[in-house]
mmCIF file of C-alpha atoms in Angstrom:
data_model
loop_
_atom_site.group_PDB
_atom_site.id
_atom_site.type_symbol
_atom_site.label_atom_id
_atom_site.label_comp_id
_atom_site.label_asym_id
_atom_site.label_seq_id
_atom_site.Cartn_x
_atom_site.Cartn_y
_atom_site.Cartn_z
ATOM 1 C CA MET I 1 -149.401 -172.045 26.466
ATOM 2 C CA ALA I 2 -152.137 -169.320 25.591
ATOM 3 C CA GLY I 3 -151.735 -165.727 24.870
ATOM 4 C CA TYR I 4 -150.837 -162.579 25.358
ATOM 5 C CA GLY I 5 -154.009 -162.630 27.535
ATOM 6 C CA ASP I 6 -156.501 -159.530 27.834
ATOM 7 C CA PHE I 7 -155.585 -158.669 32.222
ATOM 8 C CA GLY I 8 -153.770 -155.695 32.882
ATOM 9 C CA SER I 9 -151.019 -155.696 35.669
ATOM 10 C CA SER I 10 -152.620 -154.152 38.951
ATOM 11 C CA LEU I 11 -153.636 -155.685 42.253
ATOM 12 C CA ARG I 12 -156.862 -156.062 41.309
ATOM 13 C CA ASP I 13 -155.706 -158.455 38.515
ATOM 14 C CA LEU I 14 -153.459 -159.962 39.825
ATOM 15 C CA PRO I 15 -155.562 -163.205 41.252
ATOM 16 C CA ARG I 16 -156.313 -163.906 37.764
ATOM 17 C CA LEU I 17 -155.032 -167.218 36.292
ATOM 18 C CA ARG I 18 -152.686 -167.085 33.615
ATOM 19 C CA ALA I 19 -151.113 -169.552 31.143
ATOM 20 C CA THR I 20 -148.108 -168.045 30.432
ATOM 21 C CA ARG I 21 -144.368 -169.162 30.781
ATOM 22 C CA ARG I 22 -142.213 -166.826 32.531
ATOM 23 C CA GLY I 23 -138.261 -166.697 31.752
ATOM 24 C CA ARG I 24 -135.098 -164.929 32.208
ATOM 25 C CA VAL I 25 -131.791 -164.235 30.543
ATOM 26 C CA SER I 26 -129.223 -162.556 33.353
ATOM 27 C CA SER I 27 -125.737 -162.364 33.881
ATOM 28 C CA TRP I 28 -125.349 -165.289 36.013
ATOM 29 C CA ASP I 29 -122.321 -167.045 36.638
ATOM 30 C CA THR I 30 -122.917 -169.989 35.090
ATOM 31 C CA SER I 31 -119.683 -172.094 36.886
ATOM 32 C CA GLY I 32 -121.866 -171.656 39.647
ATOM 33 C CA GLY I 33 -119.597 -169.027 41.142
ATOM 34 C CA ASN I 34 -120.031 -165.232 42.331
ATOM 35 C CA GLN I 35 -119.189 -163.172 38.970
ATOM 36 C CA ASP I 36 -122.308 -162.456 37.987
ATOM 37 C CA ASN I 37 -121.568 -159.878 35.641
ATOM 38 C CA VAL I 38 -119.926 -159.461 31.737
ATOM 39 C CA ARG I 39 -117.106 -157.831 31.132
ATOM 40 C CA VAL I 40 -117.520 -155.224 28.131
ATOM 41 C CA MET I 41 -114.747 -153.951 26.864
ATOM 42 C CA PRO I 42 -114.358 -150.872 24.289
ATOM 43 C CA GLY I 43 -115.801 -150.410 21.288
ATOM 44 C CA GLU I 44 -117.572 -153.909 22.139
ATOM 45 C CA THR I 45 -121.235 -155.105 21.356
ATOM 46 C CA ARG I 46 -122.237 -157.200 24.001
ATOM 47 C CA LEU I 47 -125.777 -159.937 23.375
ATOM 48 C CA LEU I 48 -127.033 -160.255 26.653
ATOM 49 C CA ALA I 49 -130.646 -161.898 25.188
ATOM 50 C CA ASP I 50 -131.683 -163.225 22.668
ATOM 51 C CA ILE I 51 -135.506 -164.499 23.255
ATOM 52 C CA THR I 52 -137.932 -166.589 21.012
ATOM 53 C CA GLY I 53 -141.119 -165.773 20.365
ATOM 54 C CA PRO I 54 -144.320 -164.895 20.866
ATOM 55 C CA GLY I 55 -143.231 -163.207 24.271
ATOM 56 C CA VAL I 56 -143.045 -160.090 25.391
ATOM 57 C CA ILE I 57 -139.845 -158.424 27.834
ATOM 58 C CA THR I 58 -141.810 -157.686 31.389
ATOM 59 C CA HIS I 59 -138.503 -156.032 32.783
ATOM 60 C CA ILE I 60 -135.156 -155.174 32.613
ATOM 61 C CA TRP I 61 -132.495 -154.717 35.438
ATOM 62 C CA CYS I 62 -129.303 -153.581 35.201
ATOM 63 C CA THR I 63 -126.338 -152.000 36.544
ATOM 64 C CA VAL I 64 -122.994 -150.990 35.441
ATOM 65 C CA ALA I 65 -119.128 -150.195 37.039
ATOM 66 C CA LEU I 66 -116.364 -148.880 35.226
ATOM 67 C CA ASP I 67 -113.257 -150.311 36.076
ATOM 68 C CA HIS I 68 -110.465 -147.936 36.451
ATOM 69 C CA VAL I 69 -107.405 -150.002 35.116
ATOM 70 C CA GLY I 70 -105.046 -147.692 36.982
ATOM 71 C CA GLU I 71 -107.203 -144.246 35.103
ATOM 72 C CA PRO I 72 -108.359 -141.465 37.017
ATOM 73 C CA VAL I 73 -111.868 -142.162 38.306
ATOM 74 C CA GLU I 74 -112.740 -138.780 36.245
ATOM 75 C CA LEU I 75 -112.034 -140.077 33.078
ATOM 76 C CA GLU I 76 -115.065 -141.530 31.131
ATOM 77 C CA ALA I 77 -116.932 -140.292 33.843
ATOM 78 C CA ASP I 78 -119.747 -139.979 31.189
ATOM 79 C CA TYR I 79 -120.124 -143.560 30.787
ATOM 80 C CA LEU I 80 -123.771 -143.737 30.228
ATOM 81 C CA ARG I 81 -123.399 -141.972 27.259
ATOM 82 C CA ARG I 82 -121.317 -144.019 25.979
ATOM 83 C CA LEU I 83 -123.023 -147.389 26.163
ATOM 84 C CA VAL I 84 -126.191 -147.758 23.984
ATOM 85 C CA LEU I 85 -128.857 -150.164 24.601
ATOM 86 C CA ARG I 86 -129.673 -151.773 20.957
ATOM 87 C CA ILE I 87 -132.986 -153.991 20.990
ATOM 88 C CA THR I 88 -134.407 -155.189 17.953
ATOM 89 C CA TRP I 89 -137.653 -156.938 17.688
ATOM 90 C CA ASP I 90 -138.151 -160.216 14.894
ATOM 91 C CA ASP I 91 -135.504 -159.724 12.642
ATOM 92 C CA GLN I 92 -136.215 -156.204 11.300
ATOM 93 C CA PRO I 93 -133.446 -154.533 9.389
ATOM 94 C CA HIS I 94 -133.149 -151.412 11.834
ATOM 95 C CA PRO I 95 -133.568 -151.411 15.774
ATOM 96 C CA ALA I 96 -136.904 -150.040 17.630
ATOM 97 C CA VAL I 97 -134.533 -148.971 21.025
ATOM 98 C CA LEU I 98 -131.152 -146.950 20.516
ATOM 99 C CA VAL I 99 -130.951 -145.242 23.159
ATOM 100 C CA PRO I 100 -127.619 -144.183 25.732
ATOM 101 C CA LEU I 101 -128.179 -146.214 28.364
ATOM 102 C CA GLY I 102 -128.389 -143.403 31.280
ATOM 103 C CA ASP I 103 -131.453 -141.628 29.134
ATOM 104 C CA PHE I 104 -133.078 -144.693 28.626
ATOM 105 C CA PHE I 105 -133.333 -145.241 32.196
ATOM 106 C CA GLY I 106 -135.241 -141.797 32.526
ATOM 107 C CA VAL I 107 -132.674 -139.465 33.613
ATOM 108 C CA GLY I 108 -130.018 -137.624 31.286
ATOM 109 C CA HIS I 109 -127.058 -135.961 31.364
ATOM 110 C CA ALA I 110 -124.759 -138.636 32.166
ATOM 111 C CA HIS I 111 -126.303 -138.628 35.622
ATOM 112 C CA SER I 112 -128.031 -141.538 37.924
ATOM 113 C CA VAL I 113 -129.880 -140.350 40.877
ATOM 114 C CA ASN I 114 -132.609 -141.739 42.932
ATOM 115 C CA PHE I 115 -136.368 -142.142 41.180
ATOM 116 C CA SER I 116 -139.452 -143.836 40.758
ATOM 117 C CA SER I 117 -141.627 -143.667 38.700
ATOM 118 C CA ALA I 118 -144.278 -146.777 36.979
ATOM 119 C CA PRO I 119 -142.197 -147.708 33.966
ATOM 120 C CA LEU I 120 -138.716 -146.510 34.987
ATOM 121 C CA GLN I 121 -136.548 -146.389 38.063
ATOM 122 C CA MET I 122 -133.283 -145.631 39.281
ATOM 123 C CA SER I 123 -132.668 -147.100 42.747
ATOM 124 C CA PRO I 124 -129.988 -146.909 45.619
ATOM 125 C CA GLN I 125 -127.116 -147.035 45.511
ATOM 126 C CA ASP I 126 -127.109 -143.374 43.964
ATOM 127 C CA GLY I 127 -129.458 -144.278 41.249
ATOM 128 C CA LYS I 128 -127.256 -146.888 40.013
ATOM 129 C CA GLY I 129 -129.835 -149.653 39.703
ATOM 130 C CA PHE I 130 -131.908 -149.186 36.721
ATOM 131 C CA ASN I 131 -135.463 -150.381 36.245
ATOM 132 C CA CYS I 132 -137.739 -150.680 33.624
ATOM 133 C CA TRP I 133 -141.291 -152.122 33.478
ATOM 134 C CA PHE I 134 -142.699 -151.430 29.844
ATOM 135 C CA ALA I 135 -144.183 -154.070 28.174
ATOM 136 C CA MET I 136 -142.447 -154.999 25.092
ATOM 137 C CA PRO I 137 -144.431 -157.907 23.227
ATOM 138 C CA PHE I 138 -143.164 -159.520 19.864
ATOM 139 C CA ALA I 139 -143.910 -161.824 17.555
ATOM 140 C CA GLY I 140 -140.930 -163.937 16.498
ATOM 141 C CA ARG I 141 -137.787 -162.611 18.161
ATOM 142 C CA ALA I 142 -136.051 -160.310 20.849
ATOM 143 C CA ARG I 143 -132.462 -159.005 20.590
ATOM 144 C CA VAL I 144 -131.542 -156.997 23.154
ATOM 145 C CA GLU I 145 -127.156 -155.697 23.165
ATOM 146 C CA LEU I 146 -125.111 -153.799 25.026
ATOM 147 C CA ILE I 147 -123.023 -151.442 22.449
ATOM 148 C CA SER I 148 -119.872 -149.914 24.623
ATOM 149 C CA GLU I 149 -118.281 -146.763 22.846
ATOM 150 C CA MET I 150 -116.073 -146.413 26.129
ATOM 151 C CA SER I 151 -112.558 -145.282 24.800
ATOM 152 C CA VAL I 152 -109.825 -146.504 27.348
ATOM 153 C CA LYS I 153 -112.180 -148.498 30.042
ATOM 154 C CA PRO I 154 -114.288 -151.851 30.602
ATOM 155 C CA VAL I 155 -117.157 -151.912 32.042
ATOM 156 C CA THR I 156 -118.673 -154.556 34.282
ATOM 157 C CA PHE I 157 -122.331 -155.326 33.396
ATOM 158 C CA TYR I 158 -125.150 -157.041 35.365
ATOM 159 C CA PHE I 159 -128.093 -157.384 34.059
ATOM 160 C CA TYR I 160 -131.884 -159.654 33.973
ATOM 161 C CA VAL I 161 -134.209 -159.793 31.213
ATOM 162 C CA ASP I 162 -136.824 -161.315 32.648
ATOM 163 C CA TYR I 163 -139.845 -161.799 30.006
ATOM 164 C CA GLU I 164 -143.247 -164.104 29.443
ATOM 165 C CA SER I 165 -143.651 -166.759 26.670
ATOM 166 C CA TYR I 166 -146.715 -167.324 25.004
ATOM 167 C CA GLY I 167 -148.480 -169.824 22.423
ATOM 168 C CA GLU I 168 -149.506 -166.974 19.710
ATOM 169 C CA ALA I 169 -148.881 -163.826 19.309
ATOM 170 C CA ASP I 170 -151.849 -161.258 19.267
ATOM 171 C CA PRO I 171 -151.831 -159.061 16.276
ATOM 172 C CA GLU I 172 -152.998 -156.351 17.690
ATOM 173 C CA LEU I 173 -150.263 -155.762 20.037
ATOM 174 C CA ALA I 174 -147.332 -153.121 18.684
ATOM 175 C CA TYR I 175 -143.803 -152.934 19.337
ATOM 176 C CA PHE I 176 -142.080 -151.139 22.045
ATOM 177 C CA HIS I 177 -139.301 -148.045 20.281
ATOM 178 C CA THR I 178 -137.366 -145.341 21.940
ATOM 179 C CA GLN I 179 -135.619 -142.946 19.773
ATOM 180 C CA TRP I 180 -132.832 -140.397 21.505
ATOM 181 C CA ARG I 181 -132.337 -136.891 20.448
ATOM 182 C CA ARG I 182 -130.083 -134.092 21.034
ATOM 183 C CA GLN I 183 -130.173 -130.132 19.689
ATOM 184 C CA ASN I 184 -126.749 -128.053 21.009
ATOM 185 C CA PRO I 185 -127.775 -125.491 21.006
ATOM 186 C CA THR I 186 -130.798 -124.854 20.222
ATOM 187 C CA ASP I 187 -131.300 -122.760 17.141
ATOM 188 C CA GLY I 188 -132.263 -119.313 19.025
ATOM 189 C CA VAL I 189 -132.347 -115.711 18.852
ATOM 190 C CA PRO I 190 -129.992 -113.410 20.279
ATOM 191 C CA GLN I 191 -131.188 -111.183 23.049
ATOM 192 C CA GLY I 192 -130.155 -107.937 21.250
ATOM 193 C CA ASP I 193 -132.106 -104.533 23.105
ATOM 194 C CA GLN I 194 -134.779 -106.454 24.337
ATOM 195 C CA THR I 195 -135.063 -106.620 28.161
ATOM 196 C CA ASN I 196 -135.287 -109.912 29.562
ATOM 197 C CA GLU I 197 -139.038 -109.732 30.200
ATOM 198 C CA GLU I 198 -139.613 -108.899 26.508
ATOM 199 C CA PHE I 199 -136.517 -112.041 26.002
ATOM 200 C CA LEU I 200 -138.239 -114.482 27.879
ATOM 201 C CA PHE I 201 -141.831 -114.207 27.698
ATOM 202 C CA GLY I 202 -142.285 -111.849 24.156
ATOM 203 C CA GLY I 203 -143.149 -113.211 20.663
ATOM 204 C CA HIS I 204 -145.434 -115.411 18.790
ATOM 205 C CA ASN I 205 -145.093 -118.590 17.347
ATOM 206 C CA THR I 206 -147.876 -119.582 14.523
ATOM 207 C CA ASP I 207 -146.144 -122.369 13.077
ATOM 208 C CA GLY I 208 -144.705 -124.469 15.559
ATOM 209 C CA ALA I 209 -141.327 -125.038 12.303
ATOM 210 C CA GLY I 210 -138.777 -124.194 15.235
ATOM 211 C CA ASN I 211 -139.614 -126.341 17.447
ATOM 212 C CA PHE I 212 -137.355 -128.984 19.294
ATOM 213 C CA VAL I 213 -138.375 -132.263 17.554
ATOM 214 C CA MET I 214 -138.644 -135.294 19.800
ATOM 215 C CA LEU I 215 -140.122 -138.257 17.658
ATOM 216 C CA GLU I 216 -141.251 -138.163 13.740
ATOM 217 C CA ALA I 217 -142.655 -141.392 13.457
ATOM 218 C CA GLU I 218 -144.777 -143.299 11.193
ATOM 219 C CA GLY I 219 -147.332 -145.621 10.975
ATOM 220 C CA ARG I 220 -150.193 -147.050 13.586
ATOM 221 C CA GLY I 221 -149.252 -146.374 16.953
ATOM 222 C CA HIS I 222 -149.169 -144.183 20.240
ATOM 223 C CA TYR I 223 -146.851 -142.313 22.211
ATOM 224 C CA VAL I 224 -146.148 -142.700 26.081
ATOM 225 C CA GLY I 225 -143.363 -140.962 27.172
ATOM 226 C CA THR I 226 -140.679 -138.005 27.236
ATOM 227 C CA VAL I 227 -137.991 -137.404 28.997
ATOM 228 C CA LEU I 228 -136.497 -133.904 28.111
ATOM 229 C CA ASN I 229 -132.950 -132.863 29.302
ATOM 230 C CA VAL I 230 -131.814 -129.453 29.326
ATOM 231 C CA HIS I 231 -128.546 -127.051 30.255
ATOM 232 C CA ASN I 232 -129.275 -123.927 30.372
ATOM 233 C CA LEU I 233 -126.588 -121.872 28.566
ATOM 234 C CA ARG I 234 -127.819 -118.608 29.133
ATOM 235 C CA GLU I 235 -125.091 -116.473 31.637
ATOM 236 C CA THR I 236 -126.747 -113.517 33.346
ATOM 237 C CA ALA I 237 -127.699 -112.346 36.585
ATOM 238 C CA GLU I 238 -131.291 -111.863 35.358
ATOM 239 C CA TRP I 239 -134.089 -114.257 35.493
ATOM 240 C CA ASN I 240 -132.811 -116.897 34.027
ATOM 241 C CA TRP I 241 -136.026 -119.227 33.431
ATOM 242 C CA TYR I 242 -135.654 -121.820 30.703
ATOM 243 C CA GLY I 243 -138.540 -122.521 30.297
ATOM 244 C CA GLU I 244 -141.771 -121.066 28.561
ATOM 245 C CA GLY I 245 -141.962 -123.965 25.696
ATOM 246 C CA ASP I 246 -145.079 -124.612 24.166
ATOM 247 C CA ASP I 247 -145.253 -128.973 24.043
ATOM 248 C CA MET I 248 -147.004 -129.146 20.207
ATOM 249 C CA PHE I 249 -148.123 -132.491 18.754
ATOM 250 C CA PHE I 250 -148.949 -133.222 15.294
ATOM 251 C CA ILE I 251 -150.917 -136.220 14.717
ATOM 252 C CA ASP I 252 -152.032 -137.768 10.724
ATOM 253 C CA GLY I 253 -150.118 -134.435 9.722
ATOM 254 C CA GLU I 254 -152.555 -132.210 11.098
ATOM 255 C CA PRO I 255 -151.234 -128.104 10.457
ATOM 256 C CA TRP I 256 -150.793 -125.671 12.830
ATOM 257 C CA PRO I 257 -152.270 -125.627 15.538
ATOM 258 C CA PRO I 258 -151.805 -128.837 16.693
ATOM 259 C CA ARG I 259 -155.256 -130.391 18.672
ATOM 260 C CA LEU I 260 -152.295 -131.266 21.092
ATOM 261 C CA HIS I 261 -151.492 -127.582 22.109
ATOM 262 C CA GLY I 262 -149.394 -126.683 25.402
ATOM 263 C CA THR I 263 -148.683 -123.885 27.330
ATOM 264 C CA GLY I 264 -144.852 -124.292 28.820
ATOM 265 C CA THR I 265 -142.303 -126.503 29.603
ATOM 266 C CA GLU I 266 -143.391 -126.930 33.401
ATOM 267 C CA ASP I 267 -146.929 -127.636 32.805
ATOM 268 C CA TYR I 268 -146.376 -130.270 30.144
ATOM 269 C CA PHE I 269 -144.748 -132.144 32.685
ATOM 270 C CA ASN I 270 -147.445 -131.170 34.788
ATOM 271 C CA THR I 271 -145.412 -129.064 37.409
ATOM 272 C CA ALA I 272 -145.898 -125.525 38.121
ATOM 273 C CA TRP I 273 -144.568 -122.141 38.314
ATOM 274 C CA CYS I 274 -140.889 -122.869 37.311
ATOM 275 C CA PRO I 275 -140.043 -125.326 39.806
ATOM 276 C CA ASN I 276 -136.514 -125.975 40.802
ATOM 277 C CA GLN I 277 -137.893 -129.227 43.310
ATOM 278 C CA GLU I 278 -136.797 -132.766 43.205
ATOM 279 C CA PHE I 279 -140.077 -134.541 42.874
ATOM 280 C CA HIS I 280 -141.050 -137.389 41.071
ATOM 281 C CA GLY I 281 -144.661 -139.228 40.997
ATOM 282 C CA PRO I 282 -146.107 -142.309 38.939
ATOM 283 C CA TYR I 283 -145.993 -140.748 35.749
ATOM 284 C CA HIS I 284 -144.320 -137.009 35.536
ATOM 285 C CA GLY I 285 -141.558 -135.563 37.757
ATOM 286 C CA ILE I 286 -138.251 -133.528 38.185
ATOM 287 C CA THR I 287 -135.349 -135.915 39.074
ATOM 288 C CA MET I 288 -132.520 -133.250 38.401
ATOM 289 C CA PRO I 289 -134.301 -129.363 38.724
ATOM 290 C CA GLY I 290 -130.828 -127.479 38.160
ATOM 291 C CA GLY I 291 -128.693 -124.822 40.539
ATOM 292 C CA GLU I 292 -129.630 -121.393 41.482
ATOM 293 C CA ASN I 293 -131.883 -119.498 38.789
ATOM 294 C CA TRP I 294 -132.141 -122.349 37.267
ATOM 295 C CA SER I 295 -128.505 -122.876 36.352
ATOM 296 C CA GLY I 296 -126.813 -125.575 35.152
ATOM 297 C CA GLN I 297 -128.637 -129.065 34.452
ATOM 298 C CA VAL I 298 -132.715 -130.378 34.190
ATOM 299 C CA SER I 299 -134.361 -133.521 33.652
ATOM 300 C CA TYR I 300 -137.571 -133.998 33.546
ATOM 301 C CA TYR I 301 -140.153 -137.223 33.033
ATOM 302 C CA ARG I 302 -143.543 -137.444 31.551
ATOM 303 C CA PHE I 303 -145.188 -140.970 31.208
ATOM 304 C CA HIS I 304 -148.253 -140.696 28.857
ATOM 305 C CA ILE I 305 -149.901 -144.383 30.817
ATOM 306 C CA GLU I 306 -153.316 -143.496 31.442
ATOM 307 C CA ASP I 307 -153.541 -140.567 28.368
ATOM 308 C CA PRO I 308 -151.445 -142.401 25.671
ATOM 309 C CA ILE I 309 -151.263 -140.302 22.752
ATOM 310 C CA VAL I 310 -152.850 -141.977 19.218
ATOM 311 C CA PHE I 311 -151.756 -142.317 15.764
ATOM 312 C CA ASP I 312 -152.899 -143.417 12.419
ATOM 313 C CA ARG I 313 -150.428 -142.989 10.482
ATOM 314 C CA SER I 314 -147.914 -140.478 11.777
ATOM 315 C CA ILE I 315 -146.461 -138.055 14.804
ATOM 316 C CA LYS I 316 -144.507 -135.481 15.053
ATOM 317 C CA ALA I 317 -143.997 -134.391 19.045
ATOM 318 C CA THR I 318 -142.478 -131.320 19.788
ATOM 319 C CA ILE I 319 -142.068 -128.554 22.092
ATOM 320 C CA GLU I 320 -140.464 -125.037 21.793
ATOM 321 C CA HIS I 321 -136.912 -124.185 23.053
ATOM 322 C CA GLY I 322 -138.269 -121.003 24.894
ATOM 323 C CA HIS I 323 -141.304 -119.050 24.283
ATOM 324 C CA ALA I 324 -141.052 -118.735 20.831
ATOM 325 C CA ASN I 325 -138.325 -120.509 20.531
ATOM 326 C CA LYS I 326 -135.822 -117.857 21.503
ATOM 327 C CA ARG I 327 -133.166 -119.964 23.638
ATOM 328 C CA SER I 328 -130.476 -121.674 22.814
ATOM 329 C CA ASP I 329 -129.629 -124.365 25.144
ATOM 330 C CA ASP I 330 -128.563 -127.766 25.655
ATOM 331 C CA VAL I 331 -131.806 -129.715 24.908
ATOM 332 C CA SER I 332 -131.746 -133.484 24.235
ATOM 333 C CA SER I 333 -135.169 -136.277 24.630
ATOM 334 C CA THR I 334 -136.286 -139.278 24.750
ATOM 335 C CA ALA I 335 -138.838 -140.470 23.643
ATOM 336 C CA TYR I 336 -140.784 -143.823 24.519
ATOM 337 C CA TRP I 337 -143.842 -145.337 21.714
ATOM 338 C CA TYR I 338 -145.353 -148.446 20.504
ATOM 339 C CA GLN I 339 -146.101 -149.074 16.919
ATOM 340 C CA THR I 340 -146.261 -151.118 14.029
ATOM 341 C CA LEU I 341 -143.757 -152.818 11.939
ATOM 342 C CA PRO I 342 -142.019 -151.389 10.286
ATOM 343 C CA ALA I 343 -140.765 -148.515 11.055
ATOM 344 C CA LEU I 344 -138.659 -145.429 10.390
ATOM 345 C CA PRO I 345 -135.684 -146.476 11.106
ATOM 346 C CA VAL I 346 -133.984 -145.245 14.836
ATOM 347 C CA THR I 347 -130.571 -143.852 14.419
ATOM 348 C CA LEU I 348 -128.258 -141.802 17.039
ATOM 349 C CA ALA I 349 -125.885 -139.517 16.966
ATOM 350 C CA PRO I 350 -122.177 -140.139 17.244
ATOM 351 C CA VAL I 351 -120.218 -140.780 20.601
ATOM 352 C CA ALA I 352 -118.864 -137.118 20.091
ATOM 353 C CA GLU I 353 -122.407 -135.542 19.950
ATOM 354 C CA ARG I 354 -123.824 -137.285 22.706
ATOM 355 C CA LEU I 355 -121.031 -136.414 25.655
ATOM 356 C CA PRO I 356 -122.651 -133.815 28.424
ATOM 357 C CA ARG I 357 -121.182 -130.326 28.258
ATOM 358 C CA PRO I 358 -119.081 -129.843 31.820
ATOM 359 C CA LEU I 359 -120.814 -128.208 34.610
#
């Protein structure tokens, strides 16, 4: 078998002959029956795939159903924050992916919605078919696990992990990483006697120190995507736009102002003018636009597929929470990046700190 290859995945490259070998680990019923799933109990960690390299995970599909076991349907309906995807490369002491299941596949607040981007999709019915096409190369071993931090309900889990095997590892390939973070609420300021306009648009941020941090990583690699979730906590009849937060990416320890300094929350996500409409494109979109006057829960995505953010030593990916960090909202994010090993440990907040606020 050849190596990873220098071909892409575009339609133009599809005719190119390849020497890799496809494989799949799935939840198929090995008895020949139709129980093509695994049942995961509360508190259980289930190994989904343990693959020997060199290889690359090319696609992950899964769907999950709650077992009602006599309990109300609403009980633990936040299961997409209680279930965690964990992926470990090459027997490293720490996982590279440790993210709530729903957030990993592109939507926050423990929701599923129909949307389609290039690397991530949630497909009908009601967005419950989860797909990931981020390529995930590994040299020696890939372990994919599902952790259940449900308290009461078992879940029924169906999955595919598709991969390719090849003859030799490519030292120029980085390892896929994902991290989830939350600040609930963000450290804003009281409005006091400021007018609504002054509160939303006034003030200055000249160091970025109070920004919401989506990722801090060390090593060599490139940043490839952000999912950002906001639960608007400000109760007012006045104009209540939650955005105006500039994105700021600090590369290799550079001081403020960074080379990559944006102009507003919706601008980083490639939308405009305080959007309140659902939209999904290959590289950016709004899967949850919120309610009237930008109330409630919002979820955006921005994937740097054509424009990855390269770092040689470190990266700190941040965004303001409101202009000059004045807003105090419930903000969470999922960051996607590739880098060399070893990496800083990826951590995850306890389940009680991950659960979404009720609307």
